[in-house]
Amino acid sequence: MKIWFVPFYFCYFAANFRINSPKTLNMSKNLVIVESPAKAKTIEKFLGKEYQVMSSFGHIRDLAEKGIGIDFENNYKPDYIVSTDKKKVVSELKKATKLAETIWLASDEDREGEAIAWHLYDELKLKPENTKRIVFHEITKDAILNAIENPRSIDIHLVDAQQARRVLDRIVGFELSPVLWRKVKPSLSAGRVQSVAVRLIVERERDINQFVAESAYKVTATFKTNDANGQPVELKADLQQRFAEKQEAMAFLEKCKKAAFTIESISTKPTKKSPAPPFTTSTLQQEAARKLGFSVAQTMMVAQRLYESGNITYMRTDSVNLSSLAINTCKAEIISMAGQKYVHTRKFNTKTKGAQEAHEAIRPTYMNAHTIEGTNQEKKLYELIWKRTIASQMSDAELEKTTINISVSGSEYPFIASGEVIVFDGFLKVYLESTDEENDAESESLLPSLRENEKLTYIEIAAQQRFTQKPARYSEASLVRKLEELGIGRPSTYAPTISTIQNRTYVEKGDRQPEKRDFSYLKLKNDKISDSIKSENTGAEKSKLFPSDIGIVVSDFLTEYFPDILNYNFTADVEKEFDLIADGKIKWTKSIDKFYKKFHPIVEDTLKNSERQSGERILGTDPVSGRQLSVKIGKFGPLAQIGTSEEEEKPVFASLRKDQSIENITMEEALELFKLPRQLGEFEGKVMTVAIGRFGPYIRHDASFYSLPKTDDPMEISMERAVEIIENKREEEKNRVISILGENGEIQVLNGRYGAYFTCNKINYKIPKGIEATDLTFEKCTQLMAAQPDAGIKKKGFTKKGAGGKKTSKK
DNA sequence: CAGTGAGCGAGCTTCCGCTTGACTT
């Protein structure tokens, strides 16, 4: 039945198998080991028959998963074991090493890569006399041949820096998480990276809640005059000054009634715009989110496919560097496309904190391929990468910025009109980087050609009350940018980290509906000033990260008891320590010992002395019962509670709605929650109750549930309307079953939300166009089922797994 | 597919960073 999947997996597996299967028939003298199978495939082509290239698939060993995997009694000795999913790879590699004369360890040239080389050396029991360590940052024939000419030995100090990194992360994660299990809720997690990511989101939310908007009046004018050729033209200009108070704005408009408007000066200034550097993982994630609307995980999934199909270079990188080969092919491409004057080759420097630059920037493998074959998403992402890469080697754009200064007689404040003209488009011909702040869409355009001292008359002048903007919530991509800026996390972990904090429900991705806000609007026209109130929508957000109540409680708790770990500079500081280890200036175990001696007592102390955290907030007293009203996190999420458990009378509970938070729910809103469930009256002798459940508002009647449409308010709904909803649903139910087929009725033909379908063994099947649902027979259905082998199978997801469970070994 | 907020208290959960994996709740 699932035979359709086989060809895909088979090809995939066969390809990898070929790469990693020892060529026993033409025994190669040389065995090269790299990290990625796609890379192995490419390199093998460059090296010829004397070399066999295999892949380690990343790290082959890690700290033991059971327990902490560190021997504290024995100077922090790590307990390394081969990961279960790497056992096969390791045994294949072992076989191959026995047959080779020389083994070349060619893992990446960074801390993790060096450690991979060392683990291979150790686990495969290689001998120093025939093992060589080589590195290259770009996958070109020259670079690889050059590397082979210049082998070195494993840099044990760099390996030690990685061991320190690994052990530190294990200690932090595996000592902090159990504190949360005891003090907040089981199964929670904390770590050097994820906890700081959550803190950023929690603090941003606080900034937003505490934000008080200020307003000022912005004055804009439309003038008319004649241009240099005597043609009538209009000109828009803004007043430089903003007025804090309405009276000031009003007074200014009053002045304008009789004022003379004169062009005092016109200045033009040439400016330049330079292209952005080629993509790194983080900038690719940001641009794909802004330009294509991809989530961070989606971008990485599509990029992975582009990499595997050989269309782009490696997609997990922090480097903006391009190989000289790539720069040259860009140049050739630009010349043939646009001409020599569009070429301006550049070397970009990586400014990112903690960047390790083991790879090139993300770029197309072949610059002459402007597009590629593939899915729509693959094409779009590829074109984005192609444009960004090409643009990075193109000339600056030359612009001319014109500023017209207009004086107002009787006032010290001038109006300014400005416009921008592109004199030479340069890289803009291909690509312009987007920004997060798209609202300032007042695109500057060409201004009419005017003369100094010209007099203008106004058509209208308006003073509009404008408010300062709340800070924006993080999106997935802007959080990645912030983490990168702080040097926290690595290209390979940005997407998984974003998934982890969502899977642990610390953070939720969601939208915020806009709110209406009134502003006052003064307008001067025909020497009359009108004063009106208008309204605008504000605060709408889409796909942004919101902290949950549990996220807030956990973050506050950790920040209070472990301020050092939650400090935004913690990672940057330990990175400095790791650099000292890598330089051989300090032993890694000593560095860890210093940390642990300070950290562990705080863990012990917190376990002993801190209170259980429920995020409880007392809102006041219930006016009806006189008992205490509070909110806190309960076993099933945030709740409101009247009374306390100490009192004799048991407390009354009500769940918070999804859009409410312990942090800022008001007493009135909390009391509202207790008005449900509400008895509506009787129908057919049975009580109707209205309430809000997990799936929204519903009516309960005679043990059946009836969902309320969005248009009905559970607080307001009338008895008549409720009866109508119940009868509608019954009617639908009656029409749901079209026919029942088979001897035991194993197939049912039904009416659903999207039309007719049939179901068998809890799997739903489509009815193809042209077939009437009423004409279906048992035989026909069996045929249709055979034709839909993958019905009921969920689409494969990459996101959730990467973050959470990879416990493939467990039963 | 719907309202819970807890009792004997077993035995479990968890990190970050490399890589790609592959038959279901």
PDB file of N, CA and C in Angstrom, chain A residues 171-224:
ATOM      1  N   ILE A 171      26.142  20.521  31.978  1.00  0.00           N
ATOM      2  CA  ILE A 171      25.972  20.860  33.401  1.00  0.00           C
ATOM      3  C   ILE A 171      24.835  21.862  33.576  1.00  0.00           C
ATOM      4  N   VAL A 172      24.863  22.919  32.801  1.00  0.00           N
ATOM      5  CA  VAL A 172      23.823  23.945  32.929  1.00  0.00           C
ATOM      6  C   VAL A 172      22.447  23.331  32.670  1.00  0.00           C
ATOM      7  N   GLY A 173      22.319  22.610  31.565  1.00  0.00           N
ATOM      8  CA  GLY A 173      21.015  22.067  31.183  1.00  0.00           C
ATOM      9  C   GLY A 173      20.504  21.032  32.163  1.00  0.00           C
ATOM     10  N   PHE A 174      21.402  20.116  32.577  1.00  0.00           N
ATOM     11  CA  PHE A 174      20.951  18.993  33.391  1.00  0.00           C
ATOM     12  C   PHE A 174      20.910  19.303  34.885  1.00  0.00           C
ATOM     13  N   GLU A 175      21.396  20.445  35.282  1.00  0.00           N
ATOM     14  CA  GLU A 175      21.214  20.830  36.682  1.00  0.00           C
ATOM     15  C   GLU A 175      20.066  21.832  36.832  1.00  0.00           C
ATOM     16  N   LEU A 176      19.893  22.674  35.837  1.00  0.00           N
ATOM     17  CA  LEU A 176      18.811  23.657  35.929  1.00  0.00           C
ATOM     18  C   LEU A 176      17.441  23.025  35.681  1.00  0.00           C
ATOM     19  N   SER A 177      17.361  22.148  34.673  1.00  0.00           N
ATOM     20  CA  SER A 177      16.052  21.576  34.344  1.00  0.00           C
ATOM     21  C   SER A 177      15.383  20.907  35.554  1.00  0.00           C
ATOM     22  N   PRO A 178      16.089  20.036  36.306  1.00  0.00           N
ATOM     23  CA  PRO A 178      15.455  19.415  37.474  1.00  0.00           C
ATOM     24  C   PRO A 178      14.974  20.430  38.526  1.00  0.00           C
ATOM     25  N   VAL A 179      15.643  21.568  38.604  1.00  0.00           N
ATOM     26  CA  VAL A 179      15.158  22.600  39.529  1.00  0.00           C
ATOM     27  C   VAL A 179      13.755  23.037  39.088  1.00  0.00           C
ATOM     28  N   LEU A 180      13.585  23.186  37.784  1.00  0.00           N
ATOM     29  CA  LEU A 180      12.262  23.575  37.273  1.00  0.00           C
ATOM     30  C   LEU A 180      11.220  22.483  37.537  1.00  0.00           C
ATOM     31  N   TRP A 181      11.635  21.204  37.416  1.00  0.00           N
ATOM     32  CA  TRP A 181      10.675  20.120  37.660  1.00  0.00           C
ATOM     33  C   TRP A 181      10.140  20.197  39.081  1.00  0.00           C
ATOM     34  N   ARG A 182      11.034  20.513  39.989  1.00  0.00           N
ATOM     35  CA  ARG A 182      10.630  20.577  41.393  1.00  0.00           C
ATOM     36  C   ARG A 182       9.845  21.844  41.718  1.00  0.00           C
ATOM     37  N   LYS A 183      10.267  22.948  41.142  1.00  0.00           N
ATOM     38  CA  LYS A 183       9.710  24.226  41.570  1.00  0.00           C
ATOM     39  C   LYS A 183       8.601  24.772  40.674  1.00  0.00           C
ATOM     40  N   VAL A 184       8.515  24.277  39.446  1.00  0.00           N
ATOM     41  CA  VAL A 184       7.465  24.792  38.555  1.00  0.00           C
ATOM     42  C   VAL A 184       6.590  23.669  38.015  1.00  0.00           C
ATOM     43  N   LYS A 185       7.127  22.812  37.192  1.00  0.00           N
ATOM     44  CA  LYS A 185       6.328  21.798  36.515  1.00  0.00           C
ATOM     45  C   LYS A 185       7.248  20.744  35.928  1.00  0.00           C
ATOM     46  N   PRO A 186       6.857  19.465  35.939  1.00  0.00           N
ATOM     47  CA  PRO A 186       7.717  18.427  35.366  1.00  0.00           C
ATOM     48  C   PRO A 186       7.963  18.629  33.867  1.00  0.00           C
ATOM     49  N   SER A 187       9.037  18.041  33.395  1.00  0.00           N
ATOM     50  CA  SER A 187       9.386  18.006  31.965  1.00  0.00           C
ATOM     51  C   SER A 187       9.813  19.337  31.358  1.00  0.00           C
ATOM     52  N   LEU A 188       9.901  20.366  32.172  1.00  0.00           N
ATOM     53  CA  LEU A 188      10.369  21.636  31.629  1.00  0.00           C
ATOM     54  C   LEU A 188      11.869  21.564  31.372  1.00  0.00           C
ATOM     55  N   SER A 189      12.391  22.544  30.670  1.00  0.00           N
ATOM     56  CA  SER A 189      13.817  22.531  30.378  1.00  0.00           C
ATOM     57  C   SER A 189      14.398  23.932  30.478  1.00  0.00           C
ATOM     58  N   ALA A 190      15.703  23.956  30.715  1.00  0.00           N
ATOM     59  CA  ALA A 190      16.429  25.217  30.736  1.00  0.00           C
ATOM     60  C   ALA A 190      17.786  24.972  30.122  1.00  0.00           C
ATOM     61  N   GLY A 191      18.392  25.994  29.579  1.00  0.00           N
ATOM     62  CA  GLY A 191      19.709  25.834  28.985  1.00  0.00           C
ATOM     63  C   GLY A 191      20.327  27.178  28.660  1.00  0.00           C
ATOM     64  N   ARG A 192      21.606  27.147  28.384  1.00  0.00           N
ATOM     65  CA  ARG A 192      22.359  28.369  28.111  1.00  0.00           C
ATOM     66  C   ARG A 192      21.725  29.185  26.985  1.00  0.00           C
ATOM     67  N   VAL A 193      21.246  28.520  25.951  1.00  0.00           N
ATOM     68  CA  VAL A 193      20.700  29.230  24.807  1.00  0.00           C
ATOM     69  C   VAL A 193      19.190  29.459  24.941  1.00  0.00           C
ATOM     70  N   GLN A 194      18.430  28.382  25.151  1.00  0.00           N
ATOM     71  CA  GLN A 194      16.976  28.522  25.140  1.00  0.00           C
ATOM     72  C   GLN A 194      16.452  29.458  26.226  1.00  0.00           C
ATOM     73  N   SER A 195      17.047  29.426  27.406  1.00  0.00           N
ATOM     74  CA  SER A 195      16.524  30.245  28.496  1.00  0.00           C
ATOM     75  C   SER A 195      16.723  31.732  28.214  1.00  0.00           C
ATOM     76  N   VAL A 196      17.815  32.059  27.557  1.00  0.00           N
ATOM     77  CA  VAL A 196      18.053  33.457  27.214  1.00  0.00           C
ATOM     78  C   VAL A 196      17.094  33.894  26.094  1.00  0.00           C
ATOM     79  N   ALA A 197      16.828  32.979  25.164  1.00  0.00           N
ATOM     80  CA  ALA A 197      15.887  33.289  24.089  1.00  0.00           C
ATOM     81  C   ALA A 197      14.510  33.609  24.675  1.00  0.00           C
ATOM     82  N   VAL A 198      14.084  32.803  25.647  1.00  0.00           N
ATOM     83  CA  VAL A 198      12.782  33.048  26.275  1.00  0.00           C
ATOM     84  C   VAL A 198      12.804  34.371  27.042  1.00  0.00           C
ATOM     85  N   ARG A 199      13.907  34.628  27.717  1.00  0.00           N
ATOM     86  CA  ARG A 199      13.990  35.873  28.475  1.00  0.00           C
ATOM     87  C   ARG A 199      13.834  37.095  27.571  1.00  0.00           C
ATOM     88  N   LEU A 200      14.435  37.032  26.395  1.00  0.00           N
ATOM     89  CA  LEU A 200      14.320  38.156  25.461  1.00  0.00           C
ATOM     90  C   LEU A 200      12.852  38.429  25.147  1.00  0.00           C
ATOM     91  N   ILE A 201      12.109  37.351  24.943  1.00  0.00           N
ATOM     92  CA  ILE A 201      10.705  37.510  24.556  1.00  0.00           C
ATOM     93  C   ILE A 201       9.865  38.000  25.735  1.00  0.00           C
ATOM     94  N   VAL A 202      10.166  37.475  26.922  1.00  0.00           N
ATOM     95  CA  VAL A 202       9.433  37.911  28.114  1.00  0.00           C
ATOM     96  C   VAL A 202       9.681  39.402  28.372  1.00  0.00           C
ATOM     97  N   GLU A 203      10.936  39.811  28.259  1.00  0.00           N
ATOM     98  CA  GLU A 203      11.232  41.218  28.548  1.00  0.00           C
ATOM     99  C   GLU A 203      10.662  42.159  27.498  1.00  0.00           C
ATOM    100  N   ARG A 204      10.638  41.694  26.258  1.00  0.00           N
ATOM    101  CA  ARG A 204      10.040  42.526  25.217  1.00  0.00           C
ATOM    102  C   ARG A 204       8.546  42.721  25.503  1.00  0.00           C
ATOM    103  N   GLU A 205       7.894  41.659  25.961  1.00  0.00           N
ATOM    104  CA  GLU A 205       6.469  41.741  26.278  1.00  0.00           C
ATOM    105  C   GLU A 205       6.225  42.731  27.420  1.00  0.00           C
ATOM    106  N   ARG A 206       7.109  42.708  28.408  1.00  0.00           N
ATOM    107  CA  ARG A 206       6.994  43.667  29.521  1.00  0.00           C
ATOM    108  C   ARG A 206       7.166  45.087  29.006  1.00  0.00           C
ATOM    109  N   ASP A 207       8.148  45.289  28.130  1.00  0.00           N
ATOM    110  CA  ASP A 207       8.361  46.625  27.563  1.00  0.00           C
ATOM    111  C   ASP A 207       7.092  47.101  26.873  1.00  0.00           C
ATOM    112  N   ILE A 208       6.446  46.172  26.164  1.00  0.00           N
ATOM    113  CA  ILE A 208       5.233  46.541  25.437  1.00  0.00           C
ATOM    114  C   ILE A 208       4.117  46.885  26.421  1.00  0.00           C
ATOM    115  N   ASN A 209       3.970  46.060  27.463  1.00  0.00           N
ATOM    116  CA  ASN A 209       2.910  46.315  28.443  1.00  0.00           C
ATOM    117  C   ASN A 209       3.107  47.630  29.187  1.00  0.00           C
ATOM    118  N   GLN A 210       4.372  47.954  29.442  1.00  0.00           N
ATOM    119  CA  GLN A 210       4.628  49.163  30.214  1.00  0.00           C
ATOM    120  C   GLN A 210       4.709  50.407  29.346  1.00  0.00           C
ATOM    121  N   PHE A 211       4.643  50.197  28.058  1.00  0.00           N
ATOM    122  CA  PHE A 211       4.836  51.318  27.150  1.00  0.00           C
ATOM    123  C   PHE A 211       3.676  52.310  27.241  1.00  0.00           C
ATOM    124  N   VAL A 212       4.018  53.559  27.371  1.00  0.00           N
ATOM    125  CA  VAL A 212       2.986  54.602  27.356  1.00  0.00           C
ATOM    126  C   VAL A 212       3.215  55.444  26.105  1.00  0.00           C
ATOM    127  N   ALA A 213       2.223  55.454  25.239  1.00  0.00           N
ATOM    128  CA  ALA A 213       2.383  56.186  23.992  1.00  0.00           C
ATOM    129  C   ALA A 213       2.327  57.687  24.257  1.00  0.00           C
ATOM    130  N   GLU A 214       3.224  58.392  23.591  1.00  0.00           N
ATOM    131  CA  GLU A 214       3.161  59.851  23.653  1.00  0.00           C
ATOM    132  C   GLU A 214       2.748  60.339  22.283  1.00  0.00           C
ATOM    133  N   SER A 215       2.128  61.498  22.251  1.00  0.00           N
ATOM    134  CA  SER A 215       1.704  61.979  20.937  1.00  0.00           C
ATOM    135  C   SER A 215       2.245  63.371  20.664  1.00  0.00           C
ATOM    136  N   ALA A 216       2.345  63.666  19.388  1.00  0.00           N
ATOM    137  CA  ALA A 216       2.764  64.992  18.951  1.00  0.00           C
ATOM    138  C   ALA A 216       2.083  65.260  17.614  1.00  0.00           C
ATOM    139  N   TYR A 217       1.993  66.531  17.264  1.00  0.00           N
ATOM    140  CA  TYR A 217       1.305  66.884  16.019  1.00  0.00           C
ATOM    141  C   TYR A 217       2.308  67.052  14.889  1.00  0.00           C
ATOM    142  N   LYS A 218       2.053  66.290  13.833  1.00  0.00           N
ATOM    143  CA  LYS A 218       2.912  66.372  12.655  1.00  0.00           C
ATOM    144  C   LYS A 218       2.188  67.181  11.588  1.00  0.00           C
ATOM    145  N   VAL A 219       2.879  68.159  11.038  1.00  0.00           N
ATOM    146  CA  VAL A 219       2.237  69.057  10.071  1.00  0.00           C
ATOM    147  C   VAL A 219       2.728  68.745   8.671  1.00  0.00           C
ATOM    148  N   THR A 220       1.796  68.516   7.769  1.00  0.00           N
ATOM    149  CA  THR A 220       2.158  68.288   6.369  1.00  0.00           C
ATOM    150  C   THR A 220       1.378  69.249   5.487  1.00  0.00           C
ATOM    151  N   ALA A 221       2.001  69.659   4.401  1.00  0.00           N
ATOM    152  CA  ALA A 221       1.353  70.651   3.535  1.00  0.00           C
ATOM    153  C   ALA A 221       1.429  70.248   2.083  1.00  0.00           C
ATOM    154  N   THR A 222       0.429  70.633   1.320  1.00  0.00           N
ATOM    155  CA  THR A 222       0.495  70.524  -0.138  1.00  0.00           C
ATOM    156  C   THR A 222       0.452  71.942  -0.693  1.00  0.00           C
ATOM    157  N   PHE A 223       1.477  72.274  -1.485  1.00  0.00           N
ATOM    158  CA  PHE A 223       1.559  73.619  -2.069  1.00  0.00           C
ATOM    159  C   PHE A 223       1.341  73.540  -3.562  1.00  0.00           C
ATOM    160  N   LYS A 224       1.001  74.710  -4.137  1.00  0.00           N
ATOM    161  CA  LYS A 224       1.029  74.765  -5.605  1.00  0.00           C
ATOM    162  C   LYS A 224       1.862  75.948  -6.067  1.00  0.00           C
TER     163      LYS A 224
END
